[in-house]
PDB file of C-alpha atoms in Angstrom:
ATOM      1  CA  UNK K   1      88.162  56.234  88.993  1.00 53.00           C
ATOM      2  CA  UNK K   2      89.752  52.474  88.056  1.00 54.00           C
ATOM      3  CA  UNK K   3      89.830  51.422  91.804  1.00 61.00           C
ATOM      4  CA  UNK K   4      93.357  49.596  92.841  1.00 87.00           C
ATOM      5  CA  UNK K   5      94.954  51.926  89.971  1.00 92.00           C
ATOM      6  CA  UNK K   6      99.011  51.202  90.409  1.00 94.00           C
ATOM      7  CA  UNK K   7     100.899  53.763  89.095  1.00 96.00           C
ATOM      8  CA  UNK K   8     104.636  52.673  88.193  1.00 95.00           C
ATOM      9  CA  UNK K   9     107.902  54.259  86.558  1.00 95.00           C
ATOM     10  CA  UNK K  10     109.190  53.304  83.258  1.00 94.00           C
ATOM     11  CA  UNK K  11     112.779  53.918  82.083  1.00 91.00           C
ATOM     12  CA  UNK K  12     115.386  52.990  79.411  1.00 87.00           C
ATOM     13  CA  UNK K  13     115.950  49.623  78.524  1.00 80.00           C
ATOM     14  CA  UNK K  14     113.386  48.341  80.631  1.00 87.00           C
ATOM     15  CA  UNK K  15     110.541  45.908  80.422  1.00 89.00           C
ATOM     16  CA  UNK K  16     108.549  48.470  81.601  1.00 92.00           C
ATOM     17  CA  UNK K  17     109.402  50.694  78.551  1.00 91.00           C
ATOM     18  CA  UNK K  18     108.334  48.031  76.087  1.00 91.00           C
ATOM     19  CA  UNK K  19     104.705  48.379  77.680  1.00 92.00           C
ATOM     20  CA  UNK K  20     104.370  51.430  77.606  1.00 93.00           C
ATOM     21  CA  UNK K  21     104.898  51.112  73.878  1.00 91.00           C
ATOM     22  CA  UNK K  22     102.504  48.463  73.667  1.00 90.00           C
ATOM     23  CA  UNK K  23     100.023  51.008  74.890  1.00 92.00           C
ATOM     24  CA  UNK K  24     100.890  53.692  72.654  1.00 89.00           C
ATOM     25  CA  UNK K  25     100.779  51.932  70.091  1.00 89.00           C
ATOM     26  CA  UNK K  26      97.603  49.917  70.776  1.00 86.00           C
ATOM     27  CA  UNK K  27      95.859  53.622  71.221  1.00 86.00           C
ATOM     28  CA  UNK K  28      97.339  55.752  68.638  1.00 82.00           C
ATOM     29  CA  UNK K  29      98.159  53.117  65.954  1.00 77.00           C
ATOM     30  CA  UNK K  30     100.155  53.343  62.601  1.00 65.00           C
ATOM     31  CA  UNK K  31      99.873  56.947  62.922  1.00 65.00           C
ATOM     32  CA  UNK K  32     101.543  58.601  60.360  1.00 65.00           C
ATOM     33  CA  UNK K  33     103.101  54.757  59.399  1.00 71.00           C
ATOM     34  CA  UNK K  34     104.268  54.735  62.962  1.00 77.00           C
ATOM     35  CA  UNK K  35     105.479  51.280  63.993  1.00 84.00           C
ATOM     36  CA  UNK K  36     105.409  49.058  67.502  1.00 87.00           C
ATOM     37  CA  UNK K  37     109.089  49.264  66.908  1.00 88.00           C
ATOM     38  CA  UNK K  38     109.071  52.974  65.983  1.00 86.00           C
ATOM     39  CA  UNK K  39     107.141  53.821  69.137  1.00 88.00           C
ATOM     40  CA  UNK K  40     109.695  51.550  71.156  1.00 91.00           C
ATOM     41  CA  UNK K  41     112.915  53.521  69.224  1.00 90.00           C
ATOM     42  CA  UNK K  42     110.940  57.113  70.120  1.00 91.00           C
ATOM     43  CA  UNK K  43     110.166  56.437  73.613  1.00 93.00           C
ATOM     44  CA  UNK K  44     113.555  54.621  74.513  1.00 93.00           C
ATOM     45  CA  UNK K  45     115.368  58.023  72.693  1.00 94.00           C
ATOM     46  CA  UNK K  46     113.187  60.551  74.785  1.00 94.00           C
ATOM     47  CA  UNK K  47     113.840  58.242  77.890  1.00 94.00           C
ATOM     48  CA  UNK K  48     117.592  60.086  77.763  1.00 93.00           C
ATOM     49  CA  UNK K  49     116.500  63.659  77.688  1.00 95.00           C
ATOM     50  CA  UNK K  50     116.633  65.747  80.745  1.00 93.00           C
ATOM     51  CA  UNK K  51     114.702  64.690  84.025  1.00 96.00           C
ATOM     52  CA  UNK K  52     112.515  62.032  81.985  1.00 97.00           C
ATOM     53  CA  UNK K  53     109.779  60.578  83.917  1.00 97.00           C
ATOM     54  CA  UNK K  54     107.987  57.759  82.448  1.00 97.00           C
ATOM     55  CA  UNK K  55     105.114  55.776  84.376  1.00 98.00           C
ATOM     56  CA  UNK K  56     102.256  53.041  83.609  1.00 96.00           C
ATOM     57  CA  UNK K  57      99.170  52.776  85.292  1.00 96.00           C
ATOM     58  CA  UNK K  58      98.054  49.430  86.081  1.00 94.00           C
ATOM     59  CA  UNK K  59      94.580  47.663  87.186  1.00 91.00           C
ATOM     60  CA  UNK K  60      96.289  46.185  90.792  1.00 84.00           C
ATOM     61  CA  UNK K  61      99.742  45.903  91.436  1.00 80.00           C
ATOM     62  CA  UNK K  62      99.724  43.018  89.055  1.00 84.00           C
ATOM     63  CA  UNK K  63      97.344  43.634  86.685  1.00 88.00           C
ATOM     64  CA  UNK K  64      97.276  44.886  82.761  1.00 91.00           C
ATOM     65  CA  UNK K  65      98.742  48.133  81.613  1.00 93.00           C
ATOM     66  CA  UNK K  66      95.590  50.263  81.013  1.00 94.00           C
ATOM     67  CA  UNK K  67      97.509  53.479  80.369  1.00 95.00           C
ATOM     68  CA  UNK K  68     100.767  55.391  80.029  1.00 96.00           C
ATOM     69  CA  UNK K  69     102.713  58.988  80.299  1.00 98.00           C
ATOM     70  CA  UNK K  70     106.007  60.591  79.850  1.00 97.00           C
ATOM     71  CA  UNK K  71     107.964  63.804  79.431  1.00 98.00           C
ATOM     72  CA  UNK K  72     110.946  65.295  80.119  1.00 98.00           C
ATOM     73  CA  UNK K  73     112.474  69.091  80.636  1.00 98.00           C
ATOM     74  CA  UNK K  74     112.027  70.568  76.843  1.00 98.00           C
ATOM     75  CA  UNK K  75     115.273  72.462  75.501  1.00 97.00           C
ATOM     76  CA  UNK K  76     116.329  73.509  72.322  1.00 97.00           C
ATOM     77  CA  UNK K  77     117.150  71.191  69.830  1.00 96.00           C
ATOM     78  CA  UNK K  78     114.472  68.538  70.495  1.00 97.00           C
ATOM     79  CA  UNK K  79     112.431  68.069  67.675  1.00 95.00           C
ATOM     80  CA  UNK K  80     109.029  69.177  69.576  1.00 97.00           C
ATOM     81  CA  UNK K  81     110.962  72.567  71.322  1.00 97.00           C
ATOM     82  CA  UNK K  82     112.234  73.743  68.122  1.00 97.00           C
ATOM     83  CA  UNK K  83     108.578  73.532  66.580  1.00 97.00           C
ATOM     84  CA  UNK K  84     106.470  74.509  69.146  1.00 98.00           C
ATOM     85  CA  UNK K  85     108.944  77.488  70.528  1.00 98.00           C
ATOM     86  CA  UNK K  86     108.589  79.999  67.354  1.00 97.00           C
ATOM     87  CA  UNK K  87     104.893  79.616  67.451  1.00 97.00           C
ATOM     88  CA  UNK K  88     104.569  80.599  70.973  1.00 98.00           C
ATOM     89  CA  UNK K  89     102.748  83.872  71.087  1.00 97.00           C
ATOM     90  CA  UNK K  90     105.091  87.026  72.821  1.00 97.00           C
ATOM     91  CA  UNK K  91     103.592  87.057  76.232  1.00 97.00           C
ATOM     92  CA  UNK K  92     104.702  83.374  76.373  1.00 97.00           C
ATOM     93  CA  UNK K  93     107.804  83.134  74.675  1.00 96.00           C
ATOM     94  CA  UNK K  94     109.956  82.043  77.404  1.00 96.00           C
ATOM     95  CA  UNK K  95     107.693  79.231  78.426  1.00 98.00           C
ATOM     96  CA  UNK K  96     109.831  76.681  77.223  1.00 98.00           C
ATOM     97  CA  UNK K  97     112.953  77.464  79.159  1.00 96.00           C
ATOM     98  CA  UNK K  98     112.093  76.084  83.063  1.00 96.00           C
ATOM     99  CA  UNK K  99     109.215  73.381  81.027  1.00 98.00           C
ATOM    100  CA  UNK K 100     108.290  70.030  81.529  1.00 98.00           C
ATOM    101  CA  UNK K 101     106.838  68.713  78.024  1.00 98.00           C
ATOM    102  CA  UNK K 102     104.133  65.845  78.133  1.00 98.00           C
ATOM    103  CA  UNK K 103     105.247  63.783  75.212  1.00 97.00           C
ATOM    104  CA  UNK K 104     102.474  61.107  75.640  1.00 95.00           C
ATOM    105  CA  UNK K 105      99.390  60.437  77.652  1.00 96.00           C
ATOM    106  CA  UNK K 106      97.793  57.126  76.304  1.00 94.00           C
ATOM    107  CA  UNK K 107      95.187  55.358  77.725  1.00 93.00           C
ATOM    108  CA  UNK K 108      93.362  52.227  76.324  1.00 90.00           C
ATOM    109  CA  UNK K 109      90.294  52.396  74.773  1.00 82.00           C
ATOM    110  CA  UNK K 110      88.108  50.354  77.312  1.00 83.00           C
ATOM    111  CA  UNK K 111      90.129  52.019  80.276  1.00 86.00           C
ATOM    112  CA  UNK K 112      89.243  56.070  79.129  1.00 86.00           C
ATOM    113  CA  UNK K 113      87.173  58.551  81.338  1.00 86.00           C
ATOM    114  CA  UNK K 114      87.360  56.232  84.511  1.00 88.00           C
ATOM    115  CA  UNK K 115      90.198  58.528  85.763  1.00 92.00           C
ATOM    116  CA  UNK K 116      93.198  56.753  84.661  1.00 95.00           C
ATOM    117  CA  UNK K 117      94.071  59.471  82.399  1.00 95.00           C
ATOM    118  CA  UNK K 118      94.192  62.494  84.866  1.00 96.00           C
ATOM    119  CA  UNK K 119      96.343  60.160  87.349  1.00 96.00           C
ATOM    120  CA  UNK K 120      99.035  59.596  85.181  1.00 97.00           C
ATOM    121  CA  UNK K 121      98.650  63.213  84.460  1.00 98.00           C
ATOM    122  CA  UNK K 122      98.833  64.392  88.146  1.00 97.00           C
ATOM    123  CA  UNK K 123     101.160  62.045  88.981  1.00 97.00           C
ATOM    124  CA  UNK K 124     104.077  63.204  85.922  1.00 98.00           C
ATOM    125  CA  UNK K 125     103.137  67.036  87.315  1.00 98.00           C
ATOM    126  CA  UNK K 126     103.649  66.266  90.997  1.00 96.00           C
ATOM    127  CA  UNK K 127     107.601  67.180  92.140  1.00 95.00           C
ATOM    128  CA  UNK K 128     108.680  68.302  89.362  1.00 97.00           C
ATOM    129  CA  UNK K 129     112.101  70.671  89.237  1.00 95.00           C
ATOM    130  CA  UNK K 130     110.272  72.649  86.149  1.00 98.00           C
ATOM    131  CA  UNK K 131     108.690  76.102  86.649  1.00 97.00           C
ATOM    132  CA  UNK K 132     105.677  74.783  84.097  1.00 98.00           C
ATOM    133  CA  UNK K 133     104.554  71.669  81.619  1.00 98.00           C
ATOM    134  CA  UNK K 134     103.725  71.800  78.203  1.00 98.00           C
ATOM    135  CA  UNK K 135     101.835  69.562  75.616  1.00 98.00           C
ATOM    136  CA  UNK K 136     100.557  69.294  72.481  1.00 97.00           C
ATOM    137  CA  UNK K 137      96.989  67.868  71.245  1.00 96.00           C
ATOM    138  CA  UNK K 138      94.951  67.813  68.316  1.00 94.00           C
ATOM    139  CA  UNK K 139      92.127  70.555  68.275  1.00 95.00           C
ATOM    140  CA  UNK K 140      89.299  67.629  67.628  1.00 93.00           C
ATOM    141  CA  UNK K 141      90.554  65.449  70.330  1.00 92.00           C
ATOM    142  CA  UNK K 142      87.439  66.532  72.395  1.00 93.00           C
ATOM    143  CA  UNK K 143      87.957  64.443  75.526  1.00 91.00           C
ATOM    144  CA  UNK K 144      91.796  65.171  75.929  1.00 92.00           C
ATOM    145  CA  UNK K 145      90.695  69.182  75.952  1.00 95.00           C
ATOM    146  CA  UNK K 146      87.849  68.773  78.723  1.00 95.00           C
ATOM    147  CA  UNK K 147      90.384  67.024  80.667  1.00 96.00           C
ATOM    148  CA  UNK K 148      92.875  69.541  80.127  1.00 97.00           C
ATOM    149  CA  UNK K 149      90.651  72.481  81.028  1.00 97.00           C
ATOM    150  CA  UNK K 150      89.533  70.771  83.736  1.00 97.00           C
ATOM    151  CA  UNK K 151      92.973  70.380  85.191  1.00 97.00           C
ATOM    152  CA  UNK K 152      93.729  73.892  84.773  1.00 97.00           C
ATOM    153  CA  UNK K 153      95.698  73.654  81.544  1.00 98.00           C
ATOM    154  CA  UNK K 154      95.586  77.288  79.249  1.00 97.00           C
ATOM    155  CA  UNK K 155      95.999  77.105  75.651  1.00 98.00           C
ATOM    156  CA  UNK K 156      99.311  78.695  74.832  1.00 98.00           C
ATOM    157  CA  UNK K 157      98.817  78.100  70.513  1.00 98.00           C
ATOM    158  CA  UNK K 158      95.431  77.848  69.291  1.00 97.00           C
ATOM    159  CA  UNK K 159      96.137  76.408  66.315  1.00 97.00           C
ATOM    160  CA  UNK K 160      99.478  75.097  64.714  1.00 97.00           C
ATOM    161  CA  UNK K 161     100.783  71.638  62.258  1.00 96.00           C
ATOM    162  CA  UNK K 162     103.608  70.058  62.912  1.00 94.00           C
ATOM    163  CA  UNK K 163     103.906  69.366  59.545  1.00 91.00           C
ATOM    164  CA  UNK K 164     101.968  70.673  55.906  1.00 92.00           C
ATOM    165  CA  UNK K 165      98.577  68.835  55.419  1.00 89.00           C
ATOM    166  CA  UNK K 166      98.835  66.804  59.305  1.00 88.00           C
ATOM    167  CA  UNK K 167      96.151  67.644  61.949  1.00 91.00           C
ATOM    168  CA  UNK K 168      96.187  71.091  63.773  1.00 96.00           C
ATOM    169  CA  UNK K 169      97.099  71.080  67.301  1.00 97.00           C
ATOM    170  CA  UNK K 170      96.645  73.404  70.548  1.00 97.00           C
ATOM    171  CA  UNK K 171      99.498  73.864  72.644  1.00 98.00           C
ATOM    172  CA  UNK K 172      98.456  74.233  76.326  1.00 98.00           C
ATOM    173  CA  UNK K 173     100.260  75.068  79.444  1.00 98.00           C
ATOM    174  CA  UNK K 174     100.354  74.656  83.235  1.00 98.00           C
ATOM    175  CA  UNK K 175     102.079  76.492  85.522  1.00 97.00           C
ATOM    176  CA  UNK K 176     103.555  73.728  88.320  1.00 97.00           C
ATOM    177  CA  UNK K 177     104.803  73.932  92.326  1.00 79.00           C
TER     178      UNK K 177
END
């Protein structure tokens, strides 16, 4: 584990926000043509959805962001509910309606498998008013799976795209409390 690891909230409009960006962008890059500013406009319009929770994790109180997370209570008519939701197998259908959704858990290159990654994770699961979380990540992201499994997560979609000819994703679950 990154020892002195700060963990600290992020909202709307807040300097905070704009480094969490940095770090998302930094780890996932032009995804998909995906901008600095894009990632800033995504993450400050998620920041207004239902019981958002945004934090950084920082080396010291002081130091440099080294990761980030965020999610918020899914419902319909978010653009990742209404995808994910009709994929959803019957003896999960209802997950989504009492679920927290993990939008992002980014974590800088240098900074990866030295714990930072399952503290922001804990740490956006703990207190929560949801029943369960849910996430999405891509089936060859090798690393993000072991961590998931290890934390207890169950895949809920073995296999789904967002979009035609984009990567195929799992879509795991937790239950929380």
């Amino acid at each position: 584990m990154e020892p002195d690891l700060a963990i600290e909230p992020f909202a709307a409009d807040t300097p905070e926000l704009l480094a969490a960006a940095r770090v998302y962008y930094m780890v996932w890059g032009e995804v998909d043509g995906l901008s600095y500013v894009d990632a800033v406009t995504n993450i400050s319009r998620h920041s207004r959805y239902p019981a958002f929770r945004g934090l950084l994790a920082r080396s010291g109180a002081d130091g440099p962001v080294l990761g980030m997370v965020y999610g918020h209570t899914s419902r319909p008519g978010q653009w990742w509910h209404d995808r994910v939701a009709p994929t959803l197998p019957p003896e999960y259908a209802d997950w989504l309606d009492d679920c927290l959704v993990v939008v992002e858990l980014a974590v800088r290159g240098s900074y990866r498998r030295r714990g930072v990654g399952r503290a922001l994770l804990r740490e956006i699961l703990r207190d929560r008013p949801e029943a369960r979380a849910a996430l999405s990540t891509e089936r060859d992201n090798a690393a993000g799976r072991a961590l998931y499994a290890a934390e207890g997560w169950q895949t809920l979609v073995a296999s789904m795209r967002f979009a035609p000819g984009t990567p195929e994703y799992l879509i795991l679950g937790c239950s929380l409390g």
